[in-house]
mmCIF file of C-alpha atoms and ligand atoms in Angstrom:
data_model
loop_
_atom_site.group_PDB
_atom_site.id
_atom_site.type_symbol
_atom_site.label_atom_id
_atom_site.label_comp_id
_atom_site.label_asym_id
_atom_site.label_seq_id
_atom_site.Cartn_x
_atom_site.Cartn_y
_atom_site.Cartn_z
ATOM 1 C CA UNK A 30 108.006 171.325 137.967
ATOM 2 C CA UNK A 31 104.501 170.742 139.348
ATOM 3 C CA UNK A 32 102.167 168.615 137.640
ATOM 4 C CA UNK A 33 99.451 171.562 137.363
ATOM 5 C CA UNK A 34 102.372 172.831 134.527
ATOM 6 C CA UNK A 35 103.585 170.198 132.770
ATOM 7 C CA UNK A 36 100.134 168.889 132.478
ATOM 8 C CA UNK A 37 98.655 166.333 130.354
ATOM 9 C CA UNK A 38 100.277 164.099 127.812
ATOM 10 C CA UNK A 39 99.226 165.743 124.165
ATOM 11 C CA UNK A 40 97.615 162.799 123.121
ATOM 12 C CA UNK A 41 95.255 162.769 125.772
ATOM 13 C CA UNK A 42 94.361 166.391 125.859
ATOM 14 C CA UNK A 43 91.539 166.813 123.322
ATOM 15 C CA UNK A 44 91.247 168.492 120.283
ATOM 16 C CA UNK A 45 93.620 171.480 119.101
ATOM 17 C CA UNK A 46 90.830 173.865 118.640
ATOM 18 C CA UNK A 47 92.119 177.630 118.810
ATOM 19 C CA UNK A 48 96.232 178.018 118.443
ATOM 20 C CA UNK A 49 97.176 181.829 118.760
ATOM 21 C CA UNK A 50 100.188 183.843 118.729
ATOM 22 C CA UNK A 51 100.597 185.944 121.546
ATOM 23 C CA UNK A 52 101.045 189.800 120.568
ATOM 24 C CA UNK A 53 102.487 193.047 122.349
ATOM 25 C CA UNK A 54 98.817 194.405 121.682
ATOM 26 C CA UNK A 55 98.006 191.809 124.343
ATOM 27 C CA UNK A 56 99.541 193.016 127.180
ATOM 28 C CA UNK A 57 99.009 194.517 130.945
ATOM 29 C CA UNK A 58 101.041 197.183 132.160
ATOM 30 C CA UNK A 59 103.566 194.526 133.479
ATOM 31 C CA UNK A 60 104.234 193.221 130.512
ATOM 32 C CA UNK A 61 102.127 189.676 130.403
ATOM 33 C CA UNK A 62 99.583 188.895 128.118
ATOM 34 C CA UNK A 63 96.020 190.070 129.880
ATOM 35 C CA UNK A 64 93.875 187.000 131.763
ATOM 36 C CA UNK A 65 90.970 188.131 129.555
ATOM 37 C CA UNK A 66 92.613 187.432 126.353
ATOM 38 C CA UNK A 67 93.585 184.095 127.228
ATOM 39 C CA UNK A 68 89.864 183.116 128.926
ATOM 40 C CA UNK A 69 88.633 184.392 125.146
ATOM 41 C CA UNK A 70 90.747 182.351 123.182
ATOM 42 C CA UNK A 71 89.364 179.521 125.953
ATOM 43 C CA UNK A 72 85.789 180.584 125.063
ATOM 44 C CA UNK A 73 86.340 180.106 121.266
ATOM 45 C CA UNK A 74 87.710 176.527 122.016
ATOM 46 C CA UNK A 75 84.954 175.459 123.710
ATOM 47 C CA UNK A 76 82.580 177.000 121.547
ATOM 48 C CA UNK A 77 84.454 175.306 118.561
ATOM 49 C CA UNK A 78 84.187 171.771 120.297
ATOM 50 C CA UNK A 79 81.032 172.131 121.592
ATOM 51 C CA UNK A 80 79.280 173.575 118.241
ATOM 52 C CA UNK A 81 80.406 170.161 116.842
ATOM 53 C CA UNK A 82 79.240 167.742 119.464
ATOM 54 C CA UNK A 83 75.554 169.675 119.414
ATOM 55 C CA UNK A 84 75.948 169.868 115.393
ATOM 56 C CA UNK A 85 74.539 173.774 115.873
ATOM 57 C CA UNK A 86 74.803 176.700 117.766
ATOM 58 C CA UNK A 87 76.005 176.617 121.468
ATOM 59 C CA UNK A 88 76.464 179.484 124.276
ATOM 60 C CA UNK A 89 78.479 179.695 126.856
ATOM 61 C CA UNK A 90 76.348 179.699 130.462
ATOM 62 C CA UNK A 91 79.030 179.091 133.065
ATOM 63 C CA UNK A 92 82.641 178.996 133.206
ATOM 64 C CA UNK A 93 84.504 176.988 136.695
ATOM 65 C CA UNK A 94 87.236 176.043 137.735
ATOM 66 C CA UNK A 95 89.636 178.413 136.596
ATOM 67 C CA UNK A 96 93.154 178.382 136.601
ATOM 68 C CA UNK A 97 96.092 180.373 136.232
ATOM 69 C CA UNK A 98 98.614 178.431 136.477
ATOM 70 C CA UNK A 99 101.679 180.462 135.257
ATOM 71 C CA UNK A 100 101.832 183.866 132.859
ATOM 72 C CA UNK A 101 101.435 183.652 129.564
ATOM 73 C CA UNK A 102 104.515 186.259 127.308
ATOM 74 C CA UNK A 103 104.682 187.679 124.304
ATOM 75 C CA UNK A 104 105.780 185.728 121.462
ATOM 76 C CA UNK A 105 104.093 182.422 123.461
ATOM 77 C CA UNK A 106 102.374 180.148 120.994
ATOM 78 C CA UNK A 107 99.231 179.441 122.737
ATOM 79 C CA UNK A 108 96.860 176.461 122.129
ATOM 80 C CA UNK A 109 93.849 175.633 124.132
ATOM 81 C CA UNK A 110 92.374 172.151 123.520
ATOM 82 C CA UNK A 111 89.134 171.682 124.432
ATOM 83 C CA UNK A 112 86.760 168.081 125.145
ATOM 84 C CA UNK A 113 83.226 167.544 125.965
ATOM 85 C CA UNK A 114 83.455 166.227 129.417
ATOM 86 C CA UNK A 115 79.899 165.626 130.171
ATOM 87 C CA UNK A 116 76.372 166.069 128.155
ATOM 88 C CA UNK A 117 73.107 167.301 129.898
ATOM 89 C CA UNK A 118 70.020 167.841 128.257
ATOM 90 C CA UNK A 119 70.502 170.760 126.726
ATOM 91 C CA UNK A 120 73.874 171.836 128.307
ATOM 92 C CA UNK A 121 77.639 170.058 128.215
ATOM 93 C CA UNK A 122 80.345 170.899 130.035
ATOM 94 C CA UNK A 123 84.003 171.442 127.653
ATOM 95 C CA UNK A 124 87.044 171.315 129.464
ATOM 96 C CA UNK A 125 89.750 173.473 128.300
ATOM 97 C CA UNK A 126 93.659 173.059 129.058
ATOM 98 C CA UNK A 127 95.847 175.971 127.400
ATOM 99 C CA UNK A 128 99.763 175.595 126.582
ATOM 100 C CA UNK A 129 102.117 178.006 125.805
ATOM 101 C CA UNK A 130 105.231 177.394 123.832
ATOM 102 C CA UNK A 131 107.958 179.656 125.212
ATOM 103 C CA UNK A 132 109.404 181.610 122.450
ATOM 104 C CA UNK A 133 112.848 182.046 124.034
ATOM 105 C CA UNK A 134 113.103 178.208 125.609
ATOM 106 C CA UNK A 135 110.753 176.174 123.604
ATOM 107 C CA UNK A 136 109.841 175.135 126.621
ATOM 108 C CA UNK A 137 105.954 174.181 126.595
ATOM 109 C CA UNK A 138 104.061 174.754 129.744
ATOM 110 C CA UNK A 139 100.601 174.500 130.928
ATOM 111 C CA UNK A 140 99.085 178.020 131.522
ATOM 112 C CA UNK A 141 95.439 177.451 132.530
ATOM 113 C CA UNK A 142 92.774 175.723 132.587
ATOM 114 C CA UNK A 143 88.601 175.792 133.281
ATOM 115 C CA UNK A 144 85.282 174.362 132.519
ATOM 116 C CA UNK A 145 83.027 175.631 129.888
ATOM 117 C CA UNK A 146 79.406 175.092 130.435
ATOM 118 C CA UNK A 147 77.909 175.143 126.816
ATOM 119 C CA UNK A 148 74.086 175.266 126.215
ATOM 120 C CA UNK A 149 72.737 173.775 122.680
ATOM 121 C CA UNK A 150 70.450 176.830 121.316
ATOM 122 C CA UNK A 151 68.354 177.523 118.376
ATOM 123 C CA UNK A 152 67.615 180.000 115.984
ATOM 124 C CA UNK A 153 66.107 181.950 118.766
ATOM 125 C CA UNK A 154 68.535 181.635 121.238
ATOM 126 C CA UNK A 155 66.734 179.133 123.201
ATOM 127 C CA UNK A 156 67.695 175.833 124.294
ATOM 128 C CA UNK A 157 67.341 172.855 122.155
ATOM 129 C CA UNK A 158 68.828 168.886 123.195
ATOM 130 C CA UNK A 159 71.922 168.003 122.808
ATOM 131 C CA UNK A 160 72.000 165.357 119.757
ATOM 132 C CA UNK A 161 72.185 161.873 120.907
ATOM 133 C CA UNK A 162 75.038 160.839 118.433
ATOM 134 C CA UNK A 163 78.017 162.718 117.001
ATOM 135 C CA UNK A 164 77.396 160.268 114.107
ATOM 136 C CA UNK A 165 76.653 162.786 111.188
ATOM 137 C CA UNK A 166 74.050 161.402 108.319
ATOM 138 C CA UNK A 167 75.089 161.724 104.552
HETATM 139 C C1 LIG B 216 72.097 179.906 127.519
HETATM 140 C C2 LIG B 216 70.634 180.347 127.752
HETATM 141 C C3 LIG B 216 69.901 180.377 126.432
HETATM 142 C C4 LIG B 216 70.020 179.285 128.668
HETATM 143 O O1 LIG B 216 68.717 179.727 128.960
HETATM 144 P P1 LIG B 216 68.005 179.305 130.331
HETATM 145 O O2 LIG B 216 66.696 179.956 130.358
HETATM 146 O O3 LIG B 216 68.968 179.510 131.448
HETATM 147 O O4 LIG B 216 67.781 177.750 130.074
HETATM 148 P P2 LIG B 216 67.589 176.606 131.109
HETATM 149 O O5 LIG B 216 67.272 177.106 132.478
HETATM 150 O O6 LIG B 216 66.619 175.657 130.430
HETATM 151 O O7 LIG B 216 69.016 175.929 131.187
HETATM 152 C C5 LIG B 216 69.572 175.304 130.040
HETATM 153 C C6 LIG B 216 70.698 174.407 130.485
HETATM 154 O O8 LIG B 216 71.748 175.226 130.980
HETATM 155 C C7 LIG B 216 72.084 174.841 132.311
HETATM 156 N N1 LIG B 216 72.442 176.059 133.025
HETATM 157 C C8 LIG B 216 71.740 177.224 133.055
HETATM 158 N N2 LIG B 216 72.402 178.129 133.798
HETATM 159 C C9 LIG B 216 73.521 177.518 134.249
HETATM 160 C C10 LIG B 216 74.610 177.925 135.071
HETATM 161 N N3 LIG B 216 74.696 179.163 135.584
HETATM 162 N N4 LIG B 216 75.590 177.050 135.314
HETATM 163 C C11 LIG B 216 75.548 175.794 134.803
HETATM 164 N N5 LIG B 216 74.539 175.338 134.003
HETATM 165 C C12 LIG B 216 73.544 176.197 133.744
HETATM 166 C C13 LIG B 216 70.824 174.182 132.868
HETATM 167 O O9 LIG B 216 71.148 173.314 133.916
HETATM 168 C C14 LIG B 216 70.341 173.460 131.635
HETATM 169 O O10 LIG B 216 71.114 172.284 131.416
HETATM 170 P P3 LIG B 216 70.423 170.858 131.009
HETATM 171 O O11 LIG B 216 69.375 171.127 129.957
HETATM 172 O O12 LIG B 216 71.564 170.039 130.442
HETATM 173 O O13 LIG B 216 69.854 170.278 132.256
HETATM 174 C C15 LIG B 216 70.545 181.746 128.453
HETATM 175 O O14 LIG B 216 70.964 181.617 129.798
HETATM 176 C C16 LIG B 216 71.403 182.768 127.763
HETATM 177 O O15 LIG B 216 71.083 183.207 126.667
HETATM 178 N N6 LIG B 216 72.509 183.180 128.416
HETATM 179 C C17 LIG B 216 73.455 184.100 127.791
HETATM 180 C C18 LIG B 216 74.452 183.311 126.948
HETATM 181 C C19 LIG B 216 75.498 184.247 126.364
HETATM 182 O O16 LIG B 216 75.161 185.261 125.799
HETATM 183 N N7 LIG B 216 76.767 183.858 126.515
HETATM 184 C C20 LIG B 216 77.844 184.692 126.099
HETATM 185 C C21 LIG B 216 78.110 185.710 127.134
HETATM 186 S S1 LIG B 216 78.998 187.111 126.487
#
């Protein structure tokens, strides 16, 4: 099996942020679950991770890099985890890996993958910085 699938080691591939069943509702004409569903659930992940890291509001400015590595099927339990791979100013870019656990082989496999460019915004919607520190004050 090619690296690309069996990807990386869960210990080293971020945070769990978005875990989904995949649904019949989901599906193309052929049967897989749509692309678009899958880049969504991606979206929320990196929206989830980077909301924390810029303690506020983030939106999404950019995706690259994207990969479909291998179909995702009904039944699939699908987690994306997500990590802040670099921080800008006011923009960080959130890598997302997605695995699917096969519902007929427990098999899991590594489905896609991209790069989330986040921006830090305000009330407004415009940019603010990204916090120095994840450290949170009490
Ligand atoms: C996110 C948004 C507020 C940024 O506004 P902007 O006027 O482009 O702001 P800036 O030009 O100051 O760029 C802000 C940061 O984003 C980065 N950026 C902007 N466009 C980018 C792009 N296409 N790709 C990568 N980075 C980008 C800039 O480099 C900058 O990063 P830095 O501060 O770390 O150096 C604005 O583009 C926006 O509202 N976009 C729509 C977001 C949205 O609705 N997303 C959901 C789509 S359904």
């Amino acid at each position: 099996m090619p690296q690309d699938v069996v990807g990386t080691p869960a210990s080293e591939r971020g945070e769990l942020a978005v875990r989904m069943l995949a649904m019949p509702a989901d599906t193309n004409p052929s049967g897989d679950i749509f692309g678009g569903w899958v880049i969504a659930k991606m979206d929320i992940a990196a929206g989830v991770v980077g909301a924390q890291r810029a303690r506020g509001r983030v939106a999404t400015v950019a995706l690259d890099g994207l990969s479909f590595h291998l179909p995702v099927r009904v039944g699939d339990l699908v987690s994306c985890y997500a990590s802040v791979t670099r921080i800008g100013r006011t923009s960080m870019t959130v890598k997302v890996e997605t695995y699917a656990h096969r519902y007929r082989t427990h098999e899991e496999v590594k489905v896609t993958e991209g790069h989330f460019t986040m921006v830090a915004i305000d009330a407004e919607g415009r940019p603010r910085p990204v916090p120095d520190s994840e450290v949170v004050s009490t």
